XYZ file of C-alpha atoms in Angstrom:
369
model
C -101.915 259.811 239.780
C -101.788 256.316 238.208
C -101.306 255.875 234.477
C -104.170 254.042 232.868
C -103.208 250.985 230.807
C -103.563 251.113 227.044
C -106.781 249.738 225.563
C -105.713 249.388 221.931
C -108.220 246.699 220.937
C -111.175 248.439 222.555
C -110.104 251.775 221.070
C -109.950 250.300 217.581
C -113.476 248.920 217.882
C -114.811 252.199 219.254
C -113.084 254.346 216.648
C -112.528 252.562 213.303
C -110.568 255.572 212.046
C -108.002 255.206 214.833
C -104.772 253.312 214.046
C -104.745 249.701 215.188
C -101.681 249.913 217.392
C -99.556 252.385 219.308
C -96.765 252.423 216.724
C -99.166 253.443 213.979
C -100.703 256.081 216.223
C -97.350 257.764 216.547
C -96.963 258.197 212.782
C -98.175 261.771 212.510
C -101.562 262.991 213.585
C -103.924 261.120 211.317
C -106.510 261.361 214.068
C -106.859 265.108 213.519
C -107.486 264.593 209.811
C -110.097 261.971 210.601
C -111.938 264.454 212.791
C -113.329 265.957 209.577
C -115.174 263.481 207.393
C -118.471 262.547 205.804
C -121.213 262.284 208.452
C -122.144 258.697 209.262
C -125.777 259.408 208.415
C -124.924 260.515 204.851
C -123.910 258.274 201.994
C -120.434 259.085 200.717
C -120.050 260.533 197.228
C -117.345 262.114 195.120
C -118.698 265.622 195.685
C -118.845 265.123 199.449
C -115.301 263.769 199.528
C -114.114 266.886 197.715
C -115.918 269.003 200.306
C -114.174 267.016 203.037
C -110.785 267.862 201.543
C -111.750 271.542 201.268
C -112.995 271.539 204.879
C -109.682 270.041 206.015
C -107.807 272.766 204.125
C -109.876 275.434 205.860
C -109.325 273.763 209.233
C -105.568 273.748 208.611
C -105.677 277.495 207.898
C -107.496 278.215 211.174
C -104.069 278.491 212.807
C -100.749 279.699 211.414
C -98.614 277.185 209.528
C -95.823 277.356 212.107
C -98.368 276.810 214.887
C -99.776 273.774 213.078
C -96.289 272.307 212.761
C -95.569 272.948 216.428
C -98.867 271.386 217.538
C -98.228 268.319 215.369
C -94.760 267.931 216.901
C -96.278 268.338 220.381
C -98.786 265.577 219.717
C -96.148 263.236 218.307
C -93.992 263.719 221.390
C -96.901 263.127 223.763
C -98.120 260.048 221.846
C -94.600 258.599 221.882
C -94.301 259.290 225.613
C -97.608 257.506 226.244
C -96.678 254.544 224.049
C -93.469 253.925 225.986
C -95.488 253.810 229.214
C -98.364 251.717 227.947
C -100.840 254.590 228.213
C -103.587 255.630 225.800
C -103.028 259.167 224.424
C -106.392 259.339 222.654
C -108.535 259.732 225.754
C -107.933 263.110 227.453
C -106.911 262.188 230.991
C -105.947 265.139 233.252
C -103.993 262.835 235.570
C -101.933 261.552 232.669
C -101.343 265.094 231.363
C -100.256 266.157 234.845
C -97.615 263.418 234.862
C -96.534 264.331 231.337
C -95.855 268.001 232.105
C -94.093 266.924 235.292
C -91.757 264.835 233.152
C -91.151 267.827 230.872
C -90.177 270.012 233.831
C -88.154 267.354 235.669
C -87.060 264.624 233.201
C -86.232 261.253 234.715
C -83.597 260.601 232.054
C -80.723 262.787 230.893
C -82.947 264.998 228.738
C -82.849 268.738 229.504
C -85.814 270.282 231.310
C -88.067 272.408 229.134
C -88.777 276.067 229.754
C -92.128 276.934 231.286
C -93.189 278.715 228.085
C -92.446 275.573 226.062
C -94.417 273.392 228.476
C -97.380 275.765 228.195
C -97.104 275.669 224.398
C -97.097 271.857 224.424
C -100.133 271.852 226.667
C -101.885 274.197 224.226
C -100.989 271.805 221.410
C -102.617 268.909 223.224
C -105.746 270.925 224.020
C -106.020 271.918 220.339
C -105.488 268.367 219.073
C -108.112 266.907 221.384
C -110.489 269.656 220.299
C -110.035 268.651 216.647
C -111.044 265.120 217.633
C -114.176 266.341 219.386
C -112.667 265.690 222.823
C -112.214 268.161 225.676
C -109.072 268.556 227.766
C -109.748 270.954 230.636
C -106.581 272.883 231.487
C -108.255 274.088 234.683
C -108.618 270.563 236.025
C -106.805 270.387 239.374
C -104.484 267.597 238.179
C -103.152 269.919 235.485
C -103.589 273.376 237.003
C -101.920 272.639 240.335
C -98.950 270.882 238.743
C -98.496 273.682 236.205
C -98.719 276.302 238.951
C -96.005 274.478 240.881
C -93.809 274.251 237.798
C -94.167 277.978 237.225
C -93.354 278.767 240.829
C -90.263 276.571 240.800
C -88.901 277.159 237.313
C -90.386 280.299 235.758
C -87.902 282.975 234.704
C -88.412 286.455 233.271
C -88.847 286.338 229.509
C -85.648 286.933 227.537
C -86.365 289.853 225.255
C -84.452 290.440 222.061
C -82.693 293.748 221.625
C -84.504 296.417 219.598
C -82.720 297.831 216.575
C -82.276 301.613 216.706
C -82.939 303.652 213.520
C -79.267 304.544 213.057
C -78.329 300.876 213.525
C -80.882 299.834 210.920
C -79.420 302.295 208.405
C -75.940 300.928 209.098
C -77.235 297.414 208.465
C -78.931 298.491 205.238
C -75.707 300.226 204.245
C -73.875 296.884 204.120
C -76.078 295.744 201.226
C -75.246 296.186 197.551
C -77.704 296.657 194.700
C -77.782 293.073 193.486
C -81.177 291.398 193.237
C -80.703 289.571 196.524
C -79.622 292.712 198.351
C -82.447 294.794 196.859
C -84.806 292.206 198.301
C -83.085 292.168 201.674
C -83.040 295.966 201.870
C -86.807 296.022 201.315
C -87.310 293.304 203.951
C -85.406 295.231 206.615
C -87.041 298.593 205.929
C -90.597 297.312 205.415
C -90.311 295.021 208.435
C -89.107 297.882 210.627
C -91.528 300.573 209.442
C -94.487 298.211 209.572
C -93.575 296.653 212.908
C -94.102 293.239 211.332
C -93.269 289.783 212.597
C -90.946 287.843 210.319
C -93.789 285.482 209.329
C -95.924 288.481 208.359
C -93.194 289.899 206.123
C -92.725 286.796 203.998
C -96.484 286.070 203.828
C -97.183 289.217 201.771
C -98.363 289.037 198.151
C -98.324 291.729 195.494
C -102.090 291.687 194.965
C -105.144 290.417 196.767
C -105.886 286.700 196.291
C -102.659 286.063 194.368
C -101.873 282.866 196.276
C -103.575 280.432 198.631
C -100.918 280.727 201.330
C -100.633 284.519 201.212
C -101.684 286.419 204.337
C -101.931 289.928 202.933
C -100.982 292.259 200.126
C -99.492 295.711 199.509
C -100.969 298.751 197.784
C -98.353 301.384 196.857
C -99.643 304.965 196.724
C -98.061 308.403 196.251
C -97.733 309.108 199.962
C -96.765 305.614 201.032
C -97.967 302.031 201.074
C -100.958 300.330 202.643
C -100.396 296.776 203.854
C -103.569 294.747 204.325
C -102.937 291.746 206.558
C -104.811 288.746 207.823
C -104.289 288.341 211.574
C -105.632 286.041 214.292
C -108.459 288.471 214.987
C -109.289 289.463 211.397
C -107.976 291.844 208.750
C -106.024 294.993 209.560
C -104.450 297.815 207.576
C -100.964 299.134 208.259
C -99.928 302.465 206.747
C -96.240 302.848 205.885
C -95.294 306.401 204.993
C -92.392 307.350 202.753
C -89.054 308.064 204.389
C -87.054 311.283 204.451
C -84.732 309.994 201.704
C -84.581 307.144 199.187
C -81.858 305.483 201.253
C -84.153 305.114 204.255
C -87.526 304.871 202.519
C -89.210 301.468 202.868
C -91.697 302.204 200.073
C -88.914 303.156 197.654
C -86.943 300.038 198.580
C -89.997 297.853 197.988
C -90.757 299.472 194.628
C -87.139 299.024 193.508
C -87.178 295.339 194.433
C -90.463 294.652 192.626
C -89.302 296.566 189.553
C -85.906 294.942 189.076
C -87.151 291.508 190.126
C -90.006 291.896 187.599
C -92.595 290.784 190.138
C -96.196 291.836 189.530
C -98.032 288.810 190.878
C -97.640 286.312 193.688
C -95.317 286.404 196.716
C -93.467 289.680 197.280
C -90.340 288.231 198.837
C -88.850 285.232 197.016
C -85.713 283.195 196.756
C -82.980 284.402 194.391
C -80.407 282.203 192.684
C -76.928 282.391 194.189
C -75.523 284.154 191.139
C -78.324 286.768 191.275
C -79.346 285.826 187.742
C -82.949 284.907 188.455
C -85.755 285.400 190.945
C -87.546 282.159 191.724
C -91.250 281.549 192.257
C -90.884 280.147 195.764
C -91.898 282.247 198.749
C -89.024 283.075 201.089
C -88.884 281.300 204.464
C -89.390 283.425 207.565
C -86.106 282.014 208.890
C -84.338 284.121 206.252
C -85.451 287.294 208.036
C -83.789 286.262 211.297
C -80.595 285.199 209.485
C -80.581 288.470 207.536
C -80.808 290.557 210.709
C -77.971 288.669 212.375
C -75.739 288.819 209.280
C -76.189 292.525 208.553
C -75.829 293.343 212.247
C -72.433 291.629 212.290
C -71.381 293.145 208.944
C -72.274 296.621 210.205
C -70.299 296.146 213.419
C -73.316 296.787 215.648
C -72.469 296.345 219.366
C -68.904 295.419 218.453
C -67.903 295.630 222.127
C -69.902 292.442 222.765
C -68.494 288.992 221.840
C -69.888 287.720 218.534
C -71.705 284.757 220.096
C -73.519 287.064 222.507
C -74.295 289.571 219.767
C -75.948 286.858 217.683
C -78.094 285.909 220.655
C -79.175 289.515 221.237
C -80.945 290.000 217.904
C -83.671 288.115 216.066
C -86.577 288.735 213.723
C -88.439 290.375 216.608
C -85.747 293.061 216.842
C -87.378 294.933 213.938
C -90.772 295.007 215.655
C -89.252 295.931 219.011
C -87.184 298.638 217.322
C -90.211 300.456 215.953
C -92.009 300.208 219.294
C -88.981 301.462 221.224
C -87.768 304.289 219.024
C -90.789 305.665 217.137
C -91.349 309.189 218.451
C -95.134 308.978 218.368
C -98.103 308.663 220.685
C -98.281 305.192 222.196
C -101.736 304.681 220.677
C -100.325 304.943 217.154
C -97.588 302.433 217.945
C -100.158 300.084 219.468
C -102.294 300.265 216.326
C -99.310 299.689 214.027
C -98.265 296.588 215.947
C -101.846 295.332 216.142
C -101.870 294.960 219.913
C -105.177 294.650 221.754
C -103.823 296.434 224.828
C -101.353 299.197 225.602
C -99.695 296.925 228.168
C -98.627 294.511 225.423
C -97.167 297.410 223.430
C -95.167 298.525 226.475
C -93.515 295.105 226.635
C -91.994 295.888 223.242
C -90.858 299.369 224.215
C -87.475 298.353 225.581
C -86.077 301.900 225.637
C -89.135 303.893 226.652
C -88.812 306.408 229.479
C -90.184 304.424 232.399
C -89.795 307.375 234.742
C -91.503 310.013 232.603
C -94.243 310.065 235.233
C -92.504 310.126 238.614
C -95.012 308.994 241.199
C -92.411 309.389 243.953
C -92.215 313.146 243.397
C -95.929 313.317 242.690
C -96.470 311.872 246.181
C -94.408 314.703 247.670
C -91.147 312.843 248.300
């Protein structure tokens, strides 16, 4: 599969919006931005330019912010790889992509090989970027599909699943928190995240009210019997009902109400940064990385799995441990758990149910053995 030589001059003439040389092409993905512009058949005007900017904002919101960042990083890496080999990254070439993913799986230098899941993610990033430019990269092309199949066969490993947090472990973790502003916030994060079965990005993307912020992905309505969380997902809007707990200490709705009350938040992001001295709640939305750090910290403080070395304990838990915990320990019909997690299939929900009784239906005995 030969690498095609770069055609910088010809590319520049064919696409005036494209950078003039390979170095400029590698400076972020300006090509994706240029995919949305004023049609060539229409005279530019101030109003149309404003519409272009709005269209680009909408296009950016078509995928999650973290996904956009990952795809941009994927494109930068691929463009840099092509530049060093004198290849043109702007024309989707299945042979070139096949060589690229081969390099990712078996680097020729001292770089570590990437996991199969990471290679697939990078391939998705390239497909998406080409699509934004009006180009098509066919993942099913034999130059890509056969190489990827071989990589999977040679290097694929079972997915490493994070440990679910049991209800009693969650209460121990919550018990390590005080009643300072920061800890009131963190208590609400842990309990709401667990009861709602939310991803860490979904937790921090919540607003108090509908349409409070541009970057918000949902809001919360507190009622007498519980709270309704309305969320924007990949497939549309969904509602998640969070009932009140058996006591104030374990109630996610009570914890949320306490945080909003003492933080004096009635508009904008629900979960925000707090000054180190707990004197003031800031306007900035909390990063989703805080959720993962919070879980690890409170898990250590509570002495969870103390028989395991600290390094291994830190690796066992992540933001997904809240979501997996609800799926694994909620004593409810699987259909209700599936709905709460927003899964399209029961099979996906079962992947989260780390502790479910896999032998509840014993086909061996049912067969007469």
